[in-house]
Amino acid sequence: SSAATRSAERVAALDTALVLLADHELASSTLAVRLAAMVRAGLHESVGAGLNVIGGLRHGAASLQLEALFRDAARFGVPAALAGRLEEPGRLRGFGHELYPDGDPRARALLDRLEQLDAPGDRLTTVNRVLDAVADRGMPPPNVDVALAALTFCADMPPGSGEAAFALARTAGWIAHALEQYEQPTFMRARVDYVGPRPA
């Protein structure tokens, strides 16, 4: 199996990811799209506003670092790969989600498809060892960023594919949000309360 291999299972897994990631509450990139549409920026400009935000490490680019985690775990072993990535005791980026304290259901849906991907070498074993090691440390379950990185790693996709898939999926959601915002007659204005010294 190689990066050039396209199978029905890999296509189905990517389709699942695109559907699961198309929309998710008012994430920062979606809010940027809605703000641009609110002031009647064109659809291309509104989507561009989302693309300018999605590359943040706490957003669409999160899977990029996690792809590197899986590659490093395969090359250097799981303990070495985790060692430099622990942010604080009990915390590792990509594990836990404030909206899903019992586990991100989007992650479970993607992780459940990994066995069908005919991953080259021991990539699936590497993913499972990383997930087990994190669970053994008492950390929260993986979120969708981990699952997306695991999918691209097991499907032998080039580095950065997770971020690209995330952006492609969200674009569909952003277009829907922008079209809905265009129908709103009101102009939303953020309020800022002054907390400095009172004028004399």
N, CA and C atoms as an extended XYZ file, in Angstrom:
600
Properties=species:S:1:pos:R:3:atomname:S:1:resname:S:1:resid:I:1 pbc="F F F"
N         0.849       -1.171        0.000 N   SER     1
C         0.000        0.000        0.000 CA  SER     1
C         0.904        1.247        0.000 C   SER     1
N         0.537        2.264       -0.739 N   SER     2
C         1.350        3.475       -0.802 CA  SER     2
C         0.464        4.700       -0.835 C   SER     2
N         1.125        5.864       -0.814 N   ALA     3
C         0.378        7.118       -0.815 CA  ALA     3
C        -0.460        7.252       -2.074 C   ALA     3
N        -0.044        6.624       -3.149 N   ALA     4
C        -0.780        6.730       -4.404 CA  ALA     4
C        -1.971        5.779       -4.460 C   ALA     4
N        -2.044        4.853       -3.499 N   THR     5
C        -3.119        3.868       -3.506 CA  THR     5
C        -4.424        4.503       -3.052 C   THR     5
N        -5.405        4.387       -3.916 N   ARG     6
C        -6.739        4.895       -3.575 CA  ARG     6
C        -7.652        3.690       -3.444 C   ARG     6
N        -8.306        3.568       -2.309 N   SER     7
C        -9.209        2.448       -2.103 CA  SER     7
C       -10.562        2.993       -1.674 C   SER     7
N       -11.581        2.181       -1.839 N   ALA     8
C       -12.921        2.594       -1.433 CA  ALA     8
C       -12.959        2.901        0.055 C   ALA     8
N       -12.188        2.127        0.846 N   GLU     9
C       -12.168        2.329        2.294 CA  GLU     9
C       -11.528        3.671        2.658 C   GLU     9
N       -10.452        4.029        1.967 N   ARG    10
C        -9.790        5.313        2.243 CA  ARG    10
C       -10.672        6.483        1.831 C   ARG    10
N       -11.334        6.351        0.696 N   VAL    11
C       -12.243        7.407        0.246 CA  VAL    11
C       -13.397        7.555        1.229 C   VAL    11
N       -13.947        6.431        1.688 N   ALA    12
C       -15.066        6.473        2.632 CA  ALA    12
C       -14.642        7.112        3.948 C   ALA    12
N       -13.431        6.804        4.414 N   ALA    13
C       -12.945        7.397        5.662 CA  ALA    13
C       -12.762        8.899        5.515 C   ALA    13
N       -12.216        9.333        4.386 N   LEU    14
C       -12.050       10.763        4.158 CA  LEU    14
C       -13.406       11.450        4.035 C   LEU    14
N       -14.361       10.810        3.362 N   ASP    15
C       -15.718       11.367        3.271 CA  ASP    15
C       -16.321       11.537        4.661 C   ASP    15
N       -16.111       10.541        5.521 N   THR    16
C       -16.616       10.629        6.888 CA  THR    16
C       -16.012       11.830        7.605 C   THR    16
N       -14.698       12.013        7.453 N   ALA    17
C       -14.031       13.154        8.083 CA  ALA    17
C       -14.596       14.470        7.570 C   ALA    17
N       -14.810       14.573        6.270 N   LEU    18
C       -15.326       15.818        5.695 CA  LEU    18
C       -16.712       16.143        6.230 C   LEU    18
N       -17.550       15.137        6.388 N   VAL    19
C       -18.895       15.371        6.923 CA  VAL    19
C       -18.822       15.767        8.393 C   VAL    19
N       -18.014       15.046        9.172 N   LEU    20
C       -17.929       15.326       10.605 CA  LEU    20
C       -17.341       16.698       10.914 C   LEU    20
N       -16.497       17.197       10.023 N   LEU    21
C       -15.808       18.460       10.275 CA  LEU    21
C       -16.451       19.667        9.594 C   LEU    21
N       -17.504       19.455        8.826 N   ALA    22
C       -18.078       20.552        8.036 CA  ALA    22
C       -18.548       21.717        8.898 C   ALA    22
N       -19.065       21.439       10.072 N   ASP    23
C       -19.575       22.509       10.924 CA  ASP    23
C       -19.470       22.066       12.373 C   ASP    23
N       -19.200       23.021       13.251 N   HIS    24
C       -19.118       22.699       14.672 CA  HIS    24
C       -19.294       23.965       15.474 C   HIS    24
N       -20.544       24.240       15.852 N   GLU    25
C       -20.844       25.427       16.637 CA  GLU    25
C       -20.284       26.683       15.951 C   GLU    25
N       -20.002       27.703       16.742 N   LEU    26
C       -19.399       28.921       16.195 CA  LEU    26
C       -17.917       28.929       16.533 C   LEU    26
N       -17.180       28.059       15.866 N   ALA    27
C       -15.729       28.038       16.032 CA  ALA    27
C       -15.166       29.374       15.558 C   ALA    27
N       -13.942       29.673       15.941 N   SER    28
C       -13.355       30.982       15.626 CA  SER    28
C       -13.357       31.266       14.128 C   SER    28
N       -13.042       30.281       13.297 N   SER    29
C       -13.031       30.517       11.852 CA  SER    29
C       -14.442       30.769       11.334 C   SER    29
N       -15.421       30.064       11.877 N   THR    30
C       -16.811       30.261       11.452 CA  THR    30
C       -17.292       31.637       11.874 C   THR    30
N       -16.905       32.071       13.056 N   LEU    31
C       -17.269       33.411       13.510 CA  LEU    31
C       -16.662       34.463       12.582 C   LEU    31
N       -15.410       34.250       12.159 N   ALA    32
C       -14.773       35.182       11.228 CA  ALA    32
C       -15.544       35.249        9.911 C   ALA    32
N       -15.995       34.112        9.429 N   VAL    33
C       -16.783       34.085        8.186 CA  VAL    33
C       -18.086       34.849        8.372 C   VAL    33
N       -18.750       34.608        9.489 N   ARG    34
C       -20.038       35.279        9.718 CA  ARG    34
C       -19.847       36.789        9.875 C   ARG    34
N       -18.757       37.207       10.524 N   LEU    35
C       -18.496       38.640       10.656 CA  LEU    35
C       -18.248       39.276        9.295 C   LEU    35
N       -17.489       38.588        8.446 N   ALA    36
C       -17.241       39.122        7.105 CA  ALA    36
C       -18.538       39.204        6.311 C   ALA    36
N       -19.363       38.174        6.402 N   ALA    37
C       -20.640       38.180        5.681 CA  ALA    37
C       -21.585       39.234        6.246 C   ALA    37
N       -21.486       39.488        7.549 N   MET    38
C       -22.347       40.475        8.190 CA  MET    38
C       -22.141       41.867        7.587 C   MET    38
N       -20.892       42.184        7.248 N   VAL    39
C       -20.618       43.502        6.659 CA  VAL    39
C       -20.699       43.442        5.136 C   VAL    39
N       -21.243       42.319        4.640 N   ARG    40
C       -21.530       42.095        3.219 CA  ARG    40
C       -20.278       41.964        2.356 C   ARG    40
N       -19.228       41.390        2.957 N   ALA    41
C       -18.102       40.969        2.118 CA  ALA    41
C       -18.626       39.876        1.193 C   ALA    41
N       -18.029       39.744        0.032 N   GLY    42
C       -18.457       38.717       -0.903 CA  GLY    42
C       -18.197       37.328       -0.342 C   GLY    42
N       -18.790       36.338       -0.981 N   LEU    43
C       -18.653       34.971       -0.489 CA  LEU    43
C       -17.193       34.523       -0.485 C   LEU    43
N       -16.445       34.861       -1.535 N   HIS    44
C       -15.032       34.477       -1.578 CA  HIS    44
C       -14.245       35.131       -0.443 C   HIS    44
N       -14.546       36.417       -0.188 N   GLU    45
C       -13.846       37.112        0.886 CA  GLU    45
C       -14.234       36.557        2.250 C   GLU    45
N       -15.486       36.189        2.398 N   SER    46
C       -15.939       35.625        3.668 CA  SER    46
C       -15.253       34.284        3.941 C   SER    46
N       -15.193       33.439        2.925 N   VAL    47
C       -14.491       32.163        3.081 CA  VAL    47
C       -13.007       32.418        3.339 C   VAL    47
N       -12.454       33.423        2.686 N   GLY    48
C       -11.057       33.787        2.917 CA  GLY    48
C       -10.800       34.184        4.358 C   GLY    48
N       -11.766       34.857        4.983 N   ALA    49
C       -11.617       35.225        6.394 CA  ALA    49
C       -11.499       33.965        7.247 C   ALA    49
N       -12.285       32.956        6.920 N   GLY    50
C       -12.192       31.695        7.650 CA  GLY    50
C       -10.856       31.017        7.436 C   GLY    50
N       -10.380       31.033        6.208 N   LEU    51
C        -9.094       30.402        5.907 CA  LEU    51
C        -7.942       31.095        6.621 C   LEU    51
N        -8.065       32.398        6.828 N   ASN    52
C        -7.011       33.130        7.532 CA  ASN    52
C        -6.950       32.776        9.011 C   ASN    52
N        -8.042       32.275        9.556 N   VAL    53
C        -8.091       31.930       10.976 CA  VAL    53
C        -7.814       30.445       11.198 C   VAL    53
N        -8.189       29.618       10.255 N   ILE    54
C        -8.180       28.167       10.486 CA  ILE    54
C        -6.774       27.598       10.691 C   ILE    54
N        -5.740       28.304       10.240 N   GLY    55
C        -4.384       27.790       10.356 CA  GLY    55
C        -3.793       27.864       11.753 C   GLY    55
N        -4.564       28.339       12.711 N   GLY    56
C        -4.063       28.424       14.088 CA  GLY    56
C        -3.806       27.053       14.685 C   GLY    56
N        -2.787       26.961       15.535 N   LEU    57
C        -2.424       25.681       16.148 CA  LEU    57
C        -3.498       25.148       17.080 C   LEU    57
N        -4.410       26.002       17.512 N   ARG    58
C        -5.517       25.545       18.354 CA  ARG    58
C        -6.774       25.314       17.527 C   ARG    58
N        -6.594       25.284       16.229 N   HIS    59
C        -7.764       25.108       15.356 CA  HIS    59
C        -7.395       24.108       14.263 C   HIS    59
N        -7.498       24.489       13.017 N   GLY    60
C        -7.301       23.545       11.919 CA  GLY    60
C        -5.912       22.971       11.784 C   GLY    60
N        -4.902       23.687       12.280 N   ALA    61
C        -3.527       23.205       12.159 CA  ALA    61
C        -3.138       22.252       13.283 C   ALA    61
N        -4.061       21.969       14.185 N   ALA    62
C        -3.740       21.086       15.304 CA  ALA    62
C        -3.320       19.703       14.820 C   ALA    62
N        -3.946       19.218       13.756 N   SER    63
C        -3.620       17.867       13.283 CA  SER    63
C        -2.205       17.786       12.712 C   SER    63
N        -1.658       18.911       12.276 N   LEU    64
C        -0.301       18.912       11.728 CA  LEU    64
C         0.712       18.456       12.777 C   LEU    64
N         0.602       18.999       13.986 N   GLN    65
C         1.501       18.593       15.070 CA  GLN    65
C         1.257       17.149       15.484 C   GLN    65
N         0.022       16.715       15.384 N   LEU    66
C        -0.306       15.348       15.777 CA  LEU    66
C         0.157       14.334       14.738 C   LEU    66
N         0.153       14.734       13.466 N   GLU    67
C         0.746       13.876       12.432 CA  GLU    67
C         2.223       13.654       12.752 C   GLU    67
N         2.895       14.715       13.164 N   ALA    68
C         4.316       14.606       13.533 CA  ALA    68
C         4.499       13.712       14.755 C   ALA    68
N         3.561       13.768       15.697 N   LEU    69
C         3.617       12.898       16.871 CA  LEU    69
C         3.608       11.429       16.447 C   LEU    69
N         2.707       11.065       15.532 N   PHE    70
C         2.638        9.671       15.084 CA  PHE    70
C         3.888        9.269       14.298 C   PHE    70
N         4.399       10.178       13.474 N   ARG    71
C         5.633        9.864       12.730 CA  ARG    71
C         6.808        9.666       13.685 C   ARG    71
N         6.904       10.539       14.688 N   ASP    72
C         7.992       10.420       15.664 CA  ASP    72
C         7.843        9.152       16.502 C   ASP    72
N         6.606        8.789       16.837 N   ALA    73
C         6.377        7.563       17.612 CA  ALA    73
C         6.805        6.340       16.814 C   ALA    73
N         6.568        6.364       15.509 N   ALA    74
C         6.979        5.238       14.659 CA  ALA    74
C         8.494        5.167       14.544 C   ALA    74
N         9.134        6.327       14.530 N   ARG    75
C        10.584        6.375       14.304 CA  ARG    75
C        11.401        6.224       15.583 C   ARG    75
N        10.960        6.883       16.657 N   PHE    76
C        11.764        6.935       17.879 CA  PHE    76
C        11.132        6.202       19.064 C   PHE    76
N         9.905        5.739       18.921 N   GLY    77
C         9.192        5.102       20.018 CA  GLY    77
C         8.217        6.065       20.680 C   GLY    77
N         7.193        5.505       21.284 N   VAL    78
C         6.134        6.323       21.870 CA  VAL    78
C         6.628        7.197       23.021 C   VAL    78
N         7.399        6.668       23.991 N   PRO    79
C         7.836        7.531       25.105 CA  PRO    79
C         8.617        8.758       24.628 C   PRO    79
N         9.520        8.566       23.679 N   ALA    80
C        10.315        9.693       23.181 CA  ALA    80
C         9.429       10.701       22.446 C   ALA    80
N         8.460       10.207       21.699 N   ALA    81
C         7.572       11.100       20.950 CA  ALA    81
C         6.705       11.935       21.882 C   ALA    81
N         6.278       11.339       22.986 N   LEU    82
C         5.427       12.068       23.932 CA  LEU    82
C         6.222       13.022       24.820 C   LEU    82
N         7.473       12.692       25.087 N   ALA    83
C         8.271       13.418       26.083 CA  ALA    83
C         8.295       14.923       25.866 C   ALA    83
N         8.550       15.369       24.676 N   GLY    84
C         8.667       16.803       24.432 CA  GLY    84
C         7.361       17.496       24.132 C   GLY    84
N         6.251       16.768       24.173 N   ARG    85
C         4.979       17.349       23.772 CA  ARG    85
C         3.997       17.571       24.915 C   ARG    85
N         4.332       17.099       26.089 N   LEU    86
C         3.433       17.283       27.221 CA  LEU    86
C         3.452       18.750       27.622 C   LEU    86
N         2.281       19.382       27.611 N   GLU    87
C         2.199       20.813       27.899 CA  GLU    87
C         2.245       21.099       29.394 C   GLU    87
N         1.653       20.227       30.161 N   GLU    88
C         1.633       20.332       31.611 CA  GLU    88
C         1.195       18.961       32.114 C   GLU    88
N         1.315       18.697       33.403 N   PRO    89
C         0.894       17.370       33.879 CA  PRO    89
C        -0.548       17.069       33.481 C   PRO    89
N        -0.727       15.953       32.793 N   GLY    90
C        -2.077       15.531       32.420 CA  GLY    90
C        -2.639       16.205       31.196 C   GLY    90
N        -1.819       16.951       30.450 N   ARG    91
C        -2.334       17.654       29.273 CA  ARG    91
C        -1.447       17.402       28.060 C   ARG    91
N        -2.093       17.082       26.964 N   LEU    92
C        -1.418       16.916       25.688 CA  LEU    92
C        -2.364       17.425       24.621 C   LEU    92
N        -1.873       18.326       23.801 N   ARG    93
C        -2.722       18.912       22.765 CA  ARG    93
C        -3.338       17.809       21.913 C   ARG    93
N        -4.649       17.915       21.668 N   GLY    94
C        -5.361       16.930       20.868 CA  GLY    94
C        -6.127       15.923       21.716 C   GLY    94
N        -5.906       15.964       23.014 N   PHE    95
C        -6.606       15.029       23.893 CA  PHE    95
C        -7.475       15.830       24.846 C   PHE    95
N        -8.768       15.534       24.817 N   GLY    96
C        -9.747       16.279       25.588 CA  GLY    96
C       -10.399       17.349       24.724 C   GLY    96
N       -11.646       17.645       25.036 N   HIS    97
C       -12.401       18.688       24.338 CA  HIS    97
C       -13.429       19.212       25.323 C   HIS    97
N       -13.435       20.525       25.509 N   GLU    98
C       -14.301       21.091       26.552 CA  GLU    98
C       -15.780       20.818       26.300 C   GLU    98
N       -16.175       20.629       25.050 N   LEU    99
C       -17.583       20.330       24.760 CA  LEU    99
C       -17.913       18.853       24.943 C   LEU    99
N       -16.887       18.004       25.015 N   TYR   100
C       -17.108       16.560       25.106 CA  TYR   100
C       -16.279       15.960       26.247 C   TYR   100
N       -16.670       16.188       27.485 N   PRO   101
C       -15.876       15.667       28.606 CA  PRO   101
C       -15.789       14.140       28.621 C   PRO   101
N       -16.750       13.466       28.015 N   ASP   102
C       -16.733       12.001       27.982 CA  ASP   102
C       -16.124       11.450       26.700 C   ASP   102
N       -15.577       12.331       25.863 N   GLY   103
C       -14.963       11.889       24.616 CA  GLY   103
C       -15.658       12.484       23.406 C   GLY   103
N       -14.873       12.872       22.435 N   ASP   104
C       -15.357       13.500       21.208 CA  ASP   104
C       -15.938       12.413       20.293 C   ASP   104
N       -17.244       12.420       20.042 N   PRO   105
C       -17.832       11.370       19.208 CA  PRO   105
C       -17.323       11.383       17.767 C   PRO   105
N       -16.875       12.545       17.298 N   ARG   106
C       -16.309       12.616       15.948 CA  ARG   106
C       -15.015       11.817       15.885 C   ARG   106
N       -14.234       11.887       16.946 N   ALA   107
C       -12.979       11.129       17.000 CA  ALA   107
C       -13.252        9.636       16.970 C   ALA   107
N       -14.219        9.199       17.759 N   ARG   108
C       -14.532        7.765       17.802 CA  ARG   108
C       -14.956        7.267       16.430 C   ARG   108
N       -15.773        8.054       15.721 N   ALA   109
C       -16.250        7.641       14.402 CA  ALA   109
C       -15.096        7.460       13.423 C   ALA   109
N       -14.093        8.340       13.500 N   LEU   110
C       -12.938        8.224       12.594 CA  LEU   110
C       -11.987        7.123       13.039 C   LEU   110
N       -11.717        7.035       14.322 N   LEU   111
C       -10.793        6.014       14.816 CA  LEU   111
C       -11.323        4.604       14.543 C   LEU   111
N       -12.639        4.459       14.564 N   ASP   112
C       -13.230        3.149       14.296 CA  ASP   112
C       -13.003        2.690       12.854 C   ASP   112
N       -12.630        3.604       11.961 N   ARG   113
C       -12.421        3.260       10.551 CA  ARG   113
C       -10.974        2.899       10.221 C   ARG   113
N       -10.067        3.099       11.154 N   LEU   114
C        -8.647        2.941       10.845 CA  LEU   114
C        -8.278        1.527       10.408 C   LEU   114
N        -8.902        0.530       10.994 N   GLU   115
C        -8.553       -0.854       10.648 CA  GLU   115
C        -8.866       -1.180        9.198 C   GLU   115
N        -9.770       -0.441        8.593 N   GLN   116
C       -10.177       -0.709        7.209 CA  GLN   116
C        -9.254       -0.056        6.182 C   GLN   116
N        -8.272        0.711        6.632 N   LEU   117
C        -7.478        1.524        5.705 CA  LEU   117
C        -6.277        0.806        5.106 C   LEU   117
N        -5.999       -0.399        5.515 N   ASP   118
C        -4.832       -1.130        5.008 CA  ASP   118
C        -3.574       -0.282        5.179 C   ASP   118
N        -3.360        0.150        6.419 N   ALA   119
C        -2.222        1.031        6.715 CA  ALA   119
C        -0.911        0.306        6.452 C   ALA   119
N         0.057        0.996        5.831 N   PRO   120
C         1.351        0.362        5.559 CA  PRO   120
C         2.141        0.112        6.846 C   PRO   120
N         2.941       -0.934        6.832 N   GLY   121
C         3.813       -1.233        7.969 CA  GLY   121
C         3.028       -1.406        9.252 C   GLY   121
N         3.579       -0.829       10.315 N   ASP   122
C         2.922       -0.951       11.627 CA  ASP   122
C         2.291        0.368       12.054 C   ASP   122
N         1.790        1.136       11.096 N   ARG   123
C         1.222        2.443       11.430 CA  ARG   123
C         0.020        2.349       12.354 C   ARG   123
N        -0.865        1.403       12.103 N   LEU   124
C        -2.030        1.275       12.982 CA  LEU   124
C        -1.591        0.891       14.393 C   LEU   124
N        -0.619        0.010       14.492 N   THR   125
C        -0.076       -0.370       15.806 CA  THR   125
C         0.513        0.850       16.507 C   THR   125
N         1.210        1.701       15.756 N   THR   126
C         1.792        2.921       16.328 CA  THR   126
C         0.703        3.824       16.887 C   THR   126
N        -0.358        4.024       16.117 N   VAL   127
C        -1.466        4.865       16.584 CA  VAL   127
C        -2.046        4.291       17.872 C   VAL   127
N        -2.300        3.007       17.881 N   ASN   128
C        -2.894        2.380       19.070 CA  ASN   128
C        -1.967        2.473       20.274 C   ASN   128
N        -0.664        2.347       20.052 N   ARG   129
C         0.287        2.467       21.164 CA  ARG   129
C         0.299        3.889       21.728 C   ARG   129
N         0.217        4.880       20.857 N   VAL   130
C         0.163        6.269       21.329 CA  VAL   130
C        -1.105        6.486       22.139 C   VAL   130
N        -2.243        6.053       21.609 N   LEU   131
C        -3.516        6.242       22.312 CA  LEU   131
C        -3.512        5.520       23.660 C   LEU   131
N        -2.958        4.317       23.702 N   ASP   132
C        -2.882        3.566       24.955 CA  ASP   132
C        -1.974        4.257       25.960 C   ASP   132
N        -0.835        4.764       25.481 N   ALA   133
C         0.113        5.428       26.380 CA  ALA   133
C        -0.495        6.684       26.985 C   ALA   133
N        -1.243        7.433       26.178 N   VAL   134
C        -1.885        8.647       26.686 CA  VAL   134
C        -2.966        8.278       27.699 C   VAL   134
N        -3.767        7.253       27.390 N   ALA   135
C        -4.810        6.815       28.320 CA  ALA   135
C        -4.192        6.318       29.627 C   ALA   135
N        -3.062        5.598       29.527 N   ASP   136
C        -2.391        5.080       30.730 CA  ASP   136
C        -1.902        6.203       31.635 C   ASP   136
N        -1.675        7.385       31.061 N   ARG   137
C        -1.232        8.533       31.857 CA  ARG   137
C        -2.421        9.281       32.461 C   ARG   137
N        -3.626        8.773       32.224 N   GLY   138
C        -4.821        9.385       32.803 CA  GLY   138
C        -5.289       10.627       32.089 C   GLY   138
N        -4.862       10.806       30.859 N   MET   139
C        -5.272       11.993       30.106 CA  MET   139
C        -6.642       11.778       29.465 C   MET   139
N        -7.297       12.859       29.069 N   PRO   140
C        -8.619       12.743       28.441 CA  PRO   140
C        -8.540       11.975       27.119 C   PRO   140
N        -9.683       11.525       26.624 N   PRO   141
C        -9.683       10.797       25.353 CA  PRO   141
C        -9.329       11.708       24.180 C   PRO   141
N        -8.946       11.124       23.048 N   PRO   142
C        -8.557       11.924       21.886 CA  PRO   142
C        -9.734       12.697       21.312 C   PRO   142
N        -9.421       13.879       20.773 N   ASN   143
C       -10.467       14.624       20.072 CA  ASN   143
C       -10.315       14.405       18.569 C   ASN   143
N       -11.118       15.108       17.796 N   VAL   144
C       -11.158       14.869       16.357 CA  VAL   144
C        -9.836       15.210       15.678 C   VAL   144
N        -9.036       16.099       16.249 N   ASP   145
C        -7.742       16.438       15.647 CA  ASP   145
C        -6.807       15.233       15.661 C   ASP   145
N        -6.799       14.498       16.765 N   VAL   146
C        -5.998       13.275       16.861 CA  VAL   146
C        -6.491       12.259       15.849 C   VAL   146
N        -7.800       12.089       15.773 N   ALA   147
C        -8.374       11.102       14.854 CA  ALA   147
C        -8.065       11.453       13.401 C   ALA   147
N        -8.117       12.733       13.075 N   LEU   148
C        -7.811       13.151       11.706 CA  LEU   148
C        -6.344       12.897       11.389 C   LEU   148
N        -5.462       13.201       12.333 N   ALA   149
C        -4.036       12.930       12.136 CA  ALA   149
C        -3.789       11.433       12.007 C   ALA   149
N        -4.469       10.627       12.806 N   ALA   150
C        -4.320        9.172       12.725 CA  ALA   150
C        -4.804        8.653       11.379 C   ALA   150
N        -5.896        9.211       10.896 N   LEU   151
C        -6.424        8.796        9.596 CA  LEU   151
C        -5.423        9.095        8.481 C   LEU   151
N        -4.894       10.314        8.456 N   THR   152
C        -3.960       10.673        7.386 CA  THR   152
C        -2.659        9.879        7.504 C   THR   152
N        -2.235        9.590        8.744 N   PHE   153
C        -1.028        8.789        8.976 CA  PHE   153
C        -1.247        7.362        8.480 C   PHE   153
N        -2.367        6.758        8.837 N   CYS   154
C        -2.646        5.378        8.448 CA  CYS   154
C        -2.967        5.239        6.960 C   CYS   154
N        -3.486        6.297        6.354 N   ALA   155
C        -3.783        6.267        4.917 CA  ALA   155
C        -2.571        6.669        4.088 C   ALA   155
N        -1.443        6.930        4.765 N   ASP   156
C        -0.187        7.275        4.094 CA  ASP   156
C        -0.311        8.538        3.257 C   ASP   156
N        -1.043        9.519        3.788 N   MET   157
C        -1.209       10.801        3.099 CA  MET   157
C        -0.024       11.707        3.449 C   MET   157
N         0.288       12.681        2.595 N   PRO   158
C         1.419       13.576        2.876 CA  PRO   158
C         1.182       14.416        4.133 C   PRO   158
N         2.261       14.815        4.828 N   PRO   159
C         2.109       15.699        5.984 CA  PRO   159
C         1.314       16.953        5.607 C   PRO   159
N         0.429       17.365        6.486 N   GLY   160
C        -0.420       18.525        6.221 CA  GLY   160
C        -1.772       18.163        5.642 C   GLY   160
N        -1.981       16.891        5.329 N   SER   161
C        -3.257       16.481        4.731 CA  SER   161
C        -4.421       16.678        5.691 C   SER   161
N        -4.175       16.501        6.977 N   GLY   162
C        -5.245       16.702        7.950 CA  GLY   162
C        -5.737       18.134        7.956 C   GLY   162
N        -4.806       19.077        7.939 N   GLU   163
C        -5.185       20.493        7.915 CA  GLU   163
C        -5.936       20.820        6.625 C   GLU   163
N        -5.486       20.259        5.508 N   ALA   164
C        -6.160       20.499        4.236 CA  ALA   164
C        -7.579       19.938        4.256 C   ALA   164
N        -7.739       18.732        4.799 N   ALA   165
C        -9.070       18.128        4.877 CA  ALA   165
C        -9.972       18.946        5.798 C   ALA   165
N        -9.415       19.414        6.904 N   PHE   166
C       -10.177       20.240        7.846 CA  PHE   166
C       -10.679       21.505        7.147 C   PHE   166
N        -9.787       22.182        6.430 N   ALA   167
C       -10.166       23.416        5.745 CA  ALA   167
C       -11.205       23.154        4.660 C   ALA   167
N       -11.023       22.079        3.901 N   LEU   168
C       -11.984       21.742        2.844 CA  LEU   168
C       -13.355       21.466        3.439 C   LEU   168
N       -13.386       20.709        4.526 N   ALA   169
C       -14.663       20.390        5.169 CA  ALA   169
C       -15.337       21.652        5.691 C   ALA   169
N       -14.582       22.483        6.389 N   ARG   170
C       -15.168       23.687        6.969 CA  ARG   170
C       -15.662       24.662        5.898 C   ARG   170
N       -15.021       24.652        4.739 N   THR   171
C       -15.455       25.561        3.679 CA  THR   171
C       -16.928       25.345        3.353 C   THR   171
N       -17.357       24.094        3.303 N   ALA   172
C       -18.773       23.810        3.040 CA  ALA   172
C       -19.645       24.422        4.127 C   ALA   172
N       -19.231       24.256        5.378 N   GLY   173
C       -19.990       24.833        6.478 CA  GLY   173
C       -19.980       26.356        6.453 C   GLY   173
N       -18.826       26.921        6.132 N   TRP   174
C       -18.730       28.385        6.081 CA  TRP   174
C       -19.655       28.977        5.038 C   TRP   174
N       -19.733       28.350        3.879 N   ILE   175
C       -20.607       28.865        2.823 CA  ILE   175
C       -22.048       28.897        3.318 C   ILE   175
N       -22.468       27.843        3.995 N   ALA   176
C       -23.822       27.811        4.548 CA  ALA   176
C       -24.012       28.919        5.579 C   ALA   176
N       -23.011       29.120        6.455 N   HIS   177
C       -23.106       30.187        7.455 CA  HIS   177
C       -23.167       31.558        6.796 C   HIS   177
N       -22.334       31.777        5.787 N   ALA   178
C       -22.324       33.079        5.112 CA  ALA   178
C       -23.668       33.349        4.442 C   ALA   178
N       -24.211       32.356        3.753 N   LEU   179
C       -25.504       32.538        3.080 CA  LEU   179
C       -26.602       32.844        4.094 C   LEU   179
N       -26.553       32.184        5.240 N   GLU   180
C       -27.530       32.472        6.286 CA  GLU   180
C       -27.348       33.884        6.813 C   GLU   180
N       -26.094       34.302        7.005 N   GLN   181
C       -25.824       35.642        7.531 CA  GLN   181
C       -26.289       36.724        6.564 C   GLN   181
N       -26.151       36.481        5.253 N   TYR   182
C       -26.601       37.463        4.270 CA  TYR   182
C       -28.092       37.743        4.396 C   TYR   182
N       -28.847       36.785        4.919 N   GLU   183
C       -30.295       36.951        5.059 CA  GLU   183
C       -30.675       37.751        6.297 C   GLU   183
N       -29.705       37.983        7.194 N   GLN   184
C       -29.998       38.695        8.430 CA  GLN   184
C       -29.961       40.204        8.179 C   GLN   184
N       -31.041       40.911        8.502 N   PRO   185
C       -31.053       42.366        8.245 CA  PRO   185
C       -30.291       43.161        9.284 C   PRO   185
N       -30.033       42.600       10.430 N   THR   186
C       -29.416       43.373       11.508 CA  THR   186
C       -27.899       43.387       11.382 C   THR   186
N       -27.322       44.423       11.949 N   PHE   187
C       -25.872       44.596       11.952 CA  PHE   187
C       -25.409       44.358       13.379 C   PHE   187
N       -24.627       43.316       13.590 N   MET   188
C       -24.149       43.003       14.929 CA  MET   188
C       -22.932       43.864       15.237 C   MET   188
N       -22.948       44.463       16.375 N   ARG   189
C       -21.785       45.251       16.795 CA  ARG   189
C       -21.335       44.761       18.156 C   ARG   189
N       -20.082       44.407       18.265 N   ALA   190
C       -19.554       43.939       19.540 CA  ALA   190
C       -19.506       45.105       20.523 C   ALA   190
N       -19.861       44.860       21.775 N   ARG   191
C       -19.819       45.884       22.810 CA  ARG   191
C       -18.547       45.733       23.613 C   ARG   191
N       -17.964       46.855       23.963 N   VAL   192
C       -16.770       46.856       24.822 CA  VAL   192
C       -17.056       47.810       25.963 C   VAL   192
N       -16.955       47.320       27.176 N   ASP   193
C       -17.177       48.165       28.342 CA  ASP   193
C       -15.848       48.726       28.833 C   ASP   193
N       -15.803       50.023       29.010 N   TYR   194
C       -14.610       50.697       29.507 CA  TYR   194
C       -14.431       50.411       31.000 C   TYR   194
N       -13.224       49.988       31.377 N   VAL   195
C       -12.969       49.663       32.790 CA  VAL   195
C       -11.814       50.486       33.358 C   VAL   195
N       -11.395       51.503       32.639 N   GLY   196
C       -10.287       52.332       33.095 CA  GLY   196
C       -10.720       53.356       34.132 C   GLY   196
N        -9.835       54.319       34.437 N   PRO   197
C       -10.172       55.344       35.432 CA  PRO   197
C       -11.379       56.162       35.006 C   PRO   197
N       -12.199       56.540       35.956 N   ARG   198
C       -13.374       57.367       35.645 CA  ARG   198
C       -12.910       58.793       35.364 C   ARG   198
N       -13.473       59.429       34.338 N   PRO   199
C       -13.106       60.832       34.046 CA  PRO   199
C       -13.469       61.744       35.223 C   PRO   199
N       -12.701       62.790       35.391 N   ALA   200
C       -12.955       63.727       36.498 CA  ALA   200
C       -14.237       64.484       36.231 C   ALA   200
